[in-house]
């Protein structure tokens, strides 16, 4: 850290960003990109709900190996996304705003194993990964507010303990 | 129309979920991942936090995650209200109680802590990560299932 930010408010961080960063394109900042994020979110929320990935029973039956539904969906999803990424890299595809599309690799550290295992446990108990939590709440399954409240507490716990955890 | 109102088959669902990755890249320039939204909410709720997890987080760049999850909630509403011929049972009857709420809360803590420590969830690691041949994401996904299977088969009879 070269300079200590005086204030961490949203407005201050916009100024901070602009003064620090020299790159001209900042993905996610334009109103168009934000609106498109909302639209893709609606699309994804509908698909999650109609595919029944949002149902506890489906997740439970996946972990019980009772039905292949979830495994097939996740596998097909990965394959389709993989083909799409191959094409994106092959043709150096750009976003609608002309920014080159680039994947940011996620690094390996012990948290991938420890955190991954803990998340899997939470997935089995609640029947929801983060996406479905929001879809459940939107659909009026109000008990999912308990899941979201827990997820917030868990996120805060990670923020608090992060300096002490192996990374 | 009848097809749309029924639960969608796995192959349509899988293709459409996979399409989310290029769609989000192409339309908003973002890598598909949902659990970062938790950090975004946390950072926005604690603007003066001294914790490095919030202090060094770019709240502006992450605003799209907030739009994305609002969209997911709206999508859940549209799908359940207008695109379903029968009510969807999201959670089992046994969860509609205080005990159920506690179970969901505890499971939620594991989700929040686990996804943030692992650096992603089913969307960021399992789908986007593996699709980009990022090997740590494959490791993460394997351990998602280690955790889920251990709970379901190990102590499931105590929980469900």
Tab-separated table of C-alpha atoms in Angstrom, chain A residues 1 4-5 7-10 13-14 17 21 27-29 32-58 60 62-65 68-69 71-74 76-78 80-86 88-89 93-97 101-141 143-144 146-163 165-167, chain B residues 4-11 13-30 32 34-39 41-49 51-56 58-61 63-64 67-81 83-85 88-92 95-98 100-137 139-140 143-149 151-153 159-160:
chain	number	residue	atom	x	y	z
A	1	UNK	CA	0.000	0.000	0.000
A	4	UNK	CA	-3.556	5.310	2.668
A	5	UNK	CA	-7.064	6.136	1.427
A	7	UNK	CA	-12.108	7.814	3.130
A	8	UNK	CA	-13.607	4.658	1.799
A	9	UNK	CA	-16.953	5.962	0.627
A	10	UNK	CA	-18.223	5.075	-2.817
A	13	UNK	CA	-13.273	5.409	-4.356
A	14	UNK	CA	-14.486	6.600	-7.746
A	17	UNK	CA	-9.814	4.913	-9.050
A	21	UNK	CA	-5.587	3.946	-12.768
A	27	UNK	CA	-15.419	-2.783	-17.313
A	28	UNK	CA	-18.461	-2.725	-15.105
A	29	UNK	CA	-18.502	1.007	-14.697
A	32	UNK	CA	-24.761	0.045	-20.190
A	33	UNK	CA	-22.629	-2.642	-18.563
A	34	UNK	CA	-24.577	-2.335	-15.308
A	35	UNK	CA	-27.895	-2.582	-17.143
A	36	UNK	CA	-26.666	-5.595	-19.105
A	37	UNK	CA	-25.575	-7.247	-15.836
A	38	UNK	CA	-29.136	-6.821	-14.602
A	39	UNK	CA	-30.544	-8.324	-17.812
A	40	UNK	CA	-28.198	-11.335	-17.768
A	41	UNK	CA	-29.112	-11.750	-14.100
A	42	UNK	CA	-32.820	-11.951	-14.988
A	43	UNK	CA	-31.995	-14.511	-17.687
A	44	UNK	CA	-29.893	-16.572	-15.286
A	45	UNK	CA	-32.504	-16.338	-12.512
A	46	UNK	CA	-35.188	-17.673	-14.851
A	47	UNK	CA	-32.938	-20.521	-16.048
A	48	UNK	CA	-31.925	-21.443	-12.475
A	49	UNK	CA	-35.555	-21.578	-11.385
A	50	UNK	CA	-36.960	-23.388	-14.434
A	51	UNK	CA	-34.134	-25.947	-14.373
A	52	UNK	CA	-35.031	-26.613	-10.699
A	53	UNK	CA	-31.409	-26.157	-9.654
A	54	UNK	CA	-32.923	-23.876	-6.995
A	55	UNK	CA	-34.810	-26.739	-5.306
A	56	UNK	CA	-33.404	-28.285	-2.149
A	57	UNK	CA	-34.756	-31.692	-3.214
A	58	UNK	CA	-32.779	-31.640	-6.487
A	60	UNK	CA	-30.262	-33.467	-2.051
A	62	UNK	CA	-27.715	-35.089	-6.419
A	63	UNK	CA	-25.672	-35.775	-3.280
A	64	UNK	CA	-27.610	-39.025	-2.749
A	65	UNK	CA	-26.820	-40.072	-6.365
A	68	UNK	CA	-28.382	-37.431	-12.610
A	69	UNK	CA	-30.332	-34.176	-13.235
A	71	UNK	CA	-24.746	-33.591	-12.676
A	72	UNK	CA	-25.961	-33.439	-16.270
A	73	UNK	CA	-26.855	-29.749	-16.036
A	74	UNK	CA	-23.506	-28.789	-14.490
A	76	UNK	CA	-23.430	-29.574	-20.041
A	77	UNK	CA	-23.033	-26.049	-18.648
A	78	UNK	CA	-19.266	-26.517	-18.342
A	80	UNK	CA	-21.013	-25.162	-23.439
A	81	UNK	CA	-19.046	-22.512	-21.521
A	82	UNK	CA	-15.778	-24.233	-22.521
A	83	UNK	CA	-16.658	-24.197	-26.232
A	84	UNK	CA	-17.722	-20.541	-25.897
A	85	UNK	CA	-14.404	-19.646	-24.238
A	86	UNK	CA	-12.427	-21.479	-26.948
A	88	UNK	CA	-13.801	-16.207	-27.621
A	89	UNK	CA	-10.037	-16.827	-27.378
A	93	UNK	CA	-13.693	-11.507	-29.061
A	94	UNK	CA	-14.472	-8.105	-27.584
A	95	UNK	CA	-17.388	-6.929	-25.459
A	96	UNK	CA	-20.122	-4.750	-26.978
A	97	UNK	CA	-18.128	-1.791	-25.655
A	101	UNK	CA	-12.616	-10.380	-23.173
A	102	UNK	CA	-10.148	-11.899	-20.743
A	103	UNK	CA	-10.475	-14.618	-18.104
A	104	UNK	CA	-8.872	-13.890	-14.720
A	105	UNK	CA	-7.559	-17.220	-13.389
A	106	UNK	CA	-8.379	-17.974	-9.761
A	107	UNK	CA	-5.233	-18.936	-7.802
A	108	UNK	CA	-4.667	-22.090	-5.765
A	109	UNK	CA	-4.188	-21.878	-1.999
A	110	UNK	CA	-5.307	-24.028	0.985
A	111	UNK	CA	-8.601	-22.117	1.049
A	112	UNK	CA	-9.608	-23.741	-2.217
A	113	UNK	CA	-9.694	-27.072	-0.349
A	114	UNK	CA	-10.851	-25.931	3.112
A	115	UNK	CA	-13.303	-23.288	1.894
A	116	UNK	CA	-14.480	-25.542	-0.903
A	117	UNK	CA	-15.314	-28.346	1.531
A	118	UNK	CA	-17.145	-25.978	3.888
A	119	UNK	CA	-19.153	-24.490	1.020
A	120	UNK	CA	-20.077	-27.988	-0.176
A	121	UNK	CA	-21.400	-28.773	3.295
A	122	UNK	CA	-23.475	-25.590	3.287
A	123	UNK	CA	-24.764	-26.390	-0.203
A	124	UNK	CA	-25.970	-29.802	0.999
A	125	UNK	CA	-27.679	-28.382	4.096
A	126	UNK	CA	-29.421	-25.394	2.499
A	127	UNK	CA	-29.922	-26.851	-0.975
A	128	UNK	CA	-28.621	-23.624	-2.444
A	129	UNK	CA	-25.397	-22.219	-3.778
A	130	UNK	CA	-25.178	-18.405	-3.827
A	131	UNK	CA	-27.132	-17.896	-7.092
A	132	UNK	CA	-30.175	-19.906	-6.019
A	133	UNK	CA	-30.311	-18.067	-2.667
A	134	UNK	CA	-31.215	-14.859	-4.523
A	135	UNK	CA	-33.595	-16.680	-6.897
A	136	UNK	CA	-35.374	-18.323	-3.927
A	137	UNK	CA	-35.829	-14.970	-2.182
A	138	UNK	CA	-37.066	-13.351	-5.401
A	139	UNK	CA	-39.575	-16.157	-5.835
A	140	UNK	CA	-40.929	-15.568	-2.353
A	141	UNK	CA	-39.357	-18.534	-0.573
A	143	UNK	CA	-37.043	-18.994	4.540
A	144	UNK	CA	-34.064	-18.434	2.211
A	146	UNK	CA	-32.057	-17.257	6.817
A	147	UNK	CA	-29.612	-18.688	4.273
A	148	UNK	CA	-28.676	-15.211	3.041
A	149	UNK	CA	-28.276	-13.894	6.595
A	150	UNK	CA	-25.970	-16.818	7.354
A	151	UNK	CA	-24.008	-16.246	4.156
A	152	UNK	CA	-23.480	-12.595	5.134
A	153	UNK	CA	-22.261	-13.616	8.596
A	154	UNK	CA	-19.971	-16.220	7.014
A	155	UNK	CA	-18.578	-13.617	4.606
A	156	UNK	CA	-17.960	-11.215	7.513
A	157	UNK	CA	-16.277	-14.016	9.465
A	158	UNK	CA	-13.961	-14.629	6.517
A	159	UNK	CA	-13.222	-10.896	6.210
A	160	UNK	CA	-12.332	-10.855	9.914
A	161	UNK	CA	-10.202	-14.015	10.010
A	162	UNK	CA	-8.611	-13.649	6.573
A	163	UNK	CA	-5.274	-12.292	7.868
A	165	UNK	CA	-5.917	-17.996	7.558
A	166	UNK	CA	-3.404	-19.763	5.276
A	167	UNK	CA	-3.559	-18.483	1.698
B	4	UNK	CA	-42.067	-23.583	-20.993
B	5	UNK	CA	-44.458	-23.935	-18.059
B	6	UNK	CA	-43.071	-27.363	-17.106
B	7	UNK	CA	-39.686	-27.807	-15.400
B	8	UNK	CA	-37.082	-27.588	-18.152
B	9	UNK	CA	-35.135	-30.737	-19.122
B	10	UNK	CA	-31.475	-31.020	-18.158
B	11	UNK	CA	-30.052	-30.504	-21.628
B	13	UNK	CA	-31.045	-26.065	-18.728
B	14	UNK	CA	-27.374	-27.015	-19.084
B	15	UNK	CA	-26.973	-25.254	-22.430
B	16	UNK	CA	-28.679	-22.095	-21.156
B	17	UNK	CA	-26.622	-22.041	-17.946
B	18	UNK	CA	-23.417	-22.515	-19.959
B	19	UNK	CA	-24.440	-19.619	-22.210
B	20	UNK	CA	-24.465	-17.303	-19.205
B	21	UNK	CA	-20.644	-17.220	-19.321
B	22	UNK	CA	-20.174	-15.758	-22.835
B	23	UNK	CA	-23.344	-13.670	-22.461
B	24	UNK	CA	-22.020	-11.900	-19.367
B	25	UNK	CA	-18.556	-11.477	-20.903
B	26	UNK	CA	-19.951	-10.116	-24.140
B	27	UNK	CA	-22.653	-7.817	-22.739
B	28	UNK	CA	-21.051	-6.486	-19.571
B	29	UNK	CA	-17.398	-7.522	-19.771
B	30	UNK	CA	-17.522	-9.538	-16.570
B	32	UNK	CA	-19.452	-15.126	-14.403
B	34	UNK	CA	-21.920	-14.922	-7.933
B	35	UNK	CA	-20.335	-15.234	-4.506
B	36	UNK	CA	-18.323	-12.002	-4.990
B	37	UNK	CA	-21.679	-10.270	-4.494
B	38	UNK	CA	-21.405	-11.162	-0.792
B	39	UNK	CA	-18.119	-9.246	-0.568
B	41	UNK	CA	-22.622	-6.156	-0.029
B	42	UNK	CA	-20.245	-6.453	2.934
B	43	UNK	CA	-17.945	-3.748	1.577
B	44	UNK	CA	-20.857	-1.407	0.906
B	45	UNK	CA	-22.375	-2.018	4.345
B	46	UNK	CA	-19.037	-1.333	6.044
B	47	UNK	CA	-17.635	1.697	4.171
B	48	UNK	CA	-15.153	2.620	6.903
B	49	UNK	CA	-13.972	-0.883	7.791
B	51	UNK	CA	-10.379	-4.964	7.365
B	52	UNK	CA	-8.205	-5.386	4.308
B	53	UNK	CA	-10.893	-7.579	2.699
B	54	UNK	CA	-13.117	-4.501	2.478
B	55	UNK	CA	-10.529	-1.699	2.429
B	56	UNK	CA	-8.726	-3.002	-0.645
B	58	UNK	CA	-13.024	-1.926	-5.448
B	59	UNK	CA	-16.672	-1.163	-4.647
B	60	UNK	CA	-17.253	0.622	-7.934
B	61	UNK	CA	-15.893	-2.126	-10.133
B	63	UNK	CA	-21.270	-2.758	-8.549
B	64	UNK	CA	-22.222	-5.015	-11.443
B	67	UNK	CA	-27.141	-5.551	-10.438
B	68	UNK	CA	-26.591	-9.179	-11.360
B	69	UNK	CA	-28.051	-10.602	-8.132
B	70	UNK	CA	-31.012	-8.209	-8.245
B	71	UNK	CA	-31.591	-9.585	-11.736
B	72	UNK	CA	-31.393	-13.165	-10.444
B	73	UNK	CA	-34.039	-12.379	-7.818
B	74	UNK	CA	-36.270	-10.784	-10.468
B	75	UNK	CA	-35.708	-13.824	-12.686
B	76	UNK	CA	-36.744	-16.106	-9.833
B	77	UNK	CA	-39.896	-14.044	-9.396
B	78	UNK	CA	-40.768	-14.086	-13.110
B	79	UNK	CA	-40.092	-17.829	-13.462
B	80	UNK	CA	-42.161	-18.811	-10.421
B	81	UNK	CA	-45.055	-16.361	-10.998
B	83	UNK	CA	-43.571	-19.313	-16.213
B	84	UNK	CA	-44.692	-22.181	-13.973
B	85	UNK	CA	-47.929	-24.109	-14.198
B	88	UNK	CA	-42.376	-24.720	-7.052
B	89	UNK	CA	-41.337	-26.332	-3.779
B	90	UNK	CA	-38.032	-24.586	-3.130
B	91	UNK	CA	-37.471	-25.947	0.379
B	92	UNK	CA	-38.925	-29.100	1.926
B	95	UNK	CA	-37.522	-26.616	6.798
B	96	UNK	CA	-40.620	-24.459	7.416
B	97	UNK	CA	-39.946	-24.084	11.121
B	98	UNK	CA	-37.631	-22.334	13.538
B	100	UNK	CA	-35.383	-25.209	9.710
B	101	UNK	CA	-34.442	-21.550	9.873
B	102	UNK	CA	-31.527	-22.353	12.172
B	103	UNK	CA	-30.333	-25.107	9.818
B	104	UNK	CA	-30.520	-22.730	6.850
B	105	UNK	CA	-28.698	-20.056	8.829
B	106	UNK	CA	-25.858	-22.396	9.824
B	107	UNK	CA	-25.647	-23.746	6.267
B	108	UNK	CA	-25.582	-20.146	5.056
B	109	UNK	CA	-22.587	-19.372	7.276
B	110	UNK	CA	-20.741	-22.304	5.685
B	111	UNK	CA	-21.660	-20.977	2.227
B	112	UNK	CA	-20.542	-17.423	2.984
B	113	UNK	CA	-17.287	-18.400	4.663
B	114	UNK	CA	-16.529	-21.303	2.344
B	115	UNK	CA	-17.124	-19.582	-0.992
B	116	UNK	CA	-15.138	-16.517	0.021
B	117	UNK	CA	-12.227	-18.582	1.374
B	118	UNK	CA	-12.269	-20.790	-1.733
B	119	UNK	CA	-12.501	-17.720	-3.960
B	120	UNK	CA	-15.654	-18.761	-5.783
B	121	UNK	CA	-18.680	-21.018	-5.886
B	122	UNK	CA	-20.424	-23.240	-8.414
B	123	UNK	CA	-20.554	-20.411	-10.957
B	124	UNK	CA	-17.074	-18.916	-10.624
B	125	UNK	CA	-15.143	-22.127	-9.947
B	126	UNK	CA	-17.157	-25.101	-11.270
B	127	UNK	CA	-18.535	-23.558	-14.463
B	128	UNK	CA	-16.358	-20.562	-15.427
B	129	UNK	CA	-13.138	-21.900	-13.894
B	130	UNK	CA	-13.237	-25.414	-15.337
B	131	UNK	CA	-14.455	-24.043	-18.687
B	132	UNK	CA	-11.246	-21.980	-18.773
B	133	UNK	CA	-9.136	-25.025	-17.824
B	134	UNK	CA	-8.134	-23.366	-14.552
B	135	UNK	CA	-6.972	-26.367	-12.477
B	136	UNK	CA	-7.495	-24.808	-9.000
B	137	UNK	CA	-11.160	-24.491	-9.964
B	139	UNK	CA	-9.809	-28.861	-7.205
B	140	UNK	CA	-12.373	-26.491	-5.647
B	143	UNK	CA	-13.990	-30.426	-2.678
B	144	UNK	CA	-17.461	-28.849	-3.043
B	145	UNK	CA	-18.613	-32.427	-3.556
B	146	UNK	CA	-16.386	-33.821	-0.804
B	147	UNK	CA	-18.108	-31.440	1.642
B	148	UNK	CA	-21.602	-32.011	0.293
B	149	UNK	CA	-21.293	-35.798	0.172
B	151	UNK	CA	-22.624	-34.016	5.160
B	152	UNK	CA	-25.354	-35.851	3.231
B	153	UNK	CA	-24.028	-39.362	3.835
B	159	UNK	CA	-30.016	-32.841	9.824
B	160	UNK	CA	-32.692	-33.612	7.259
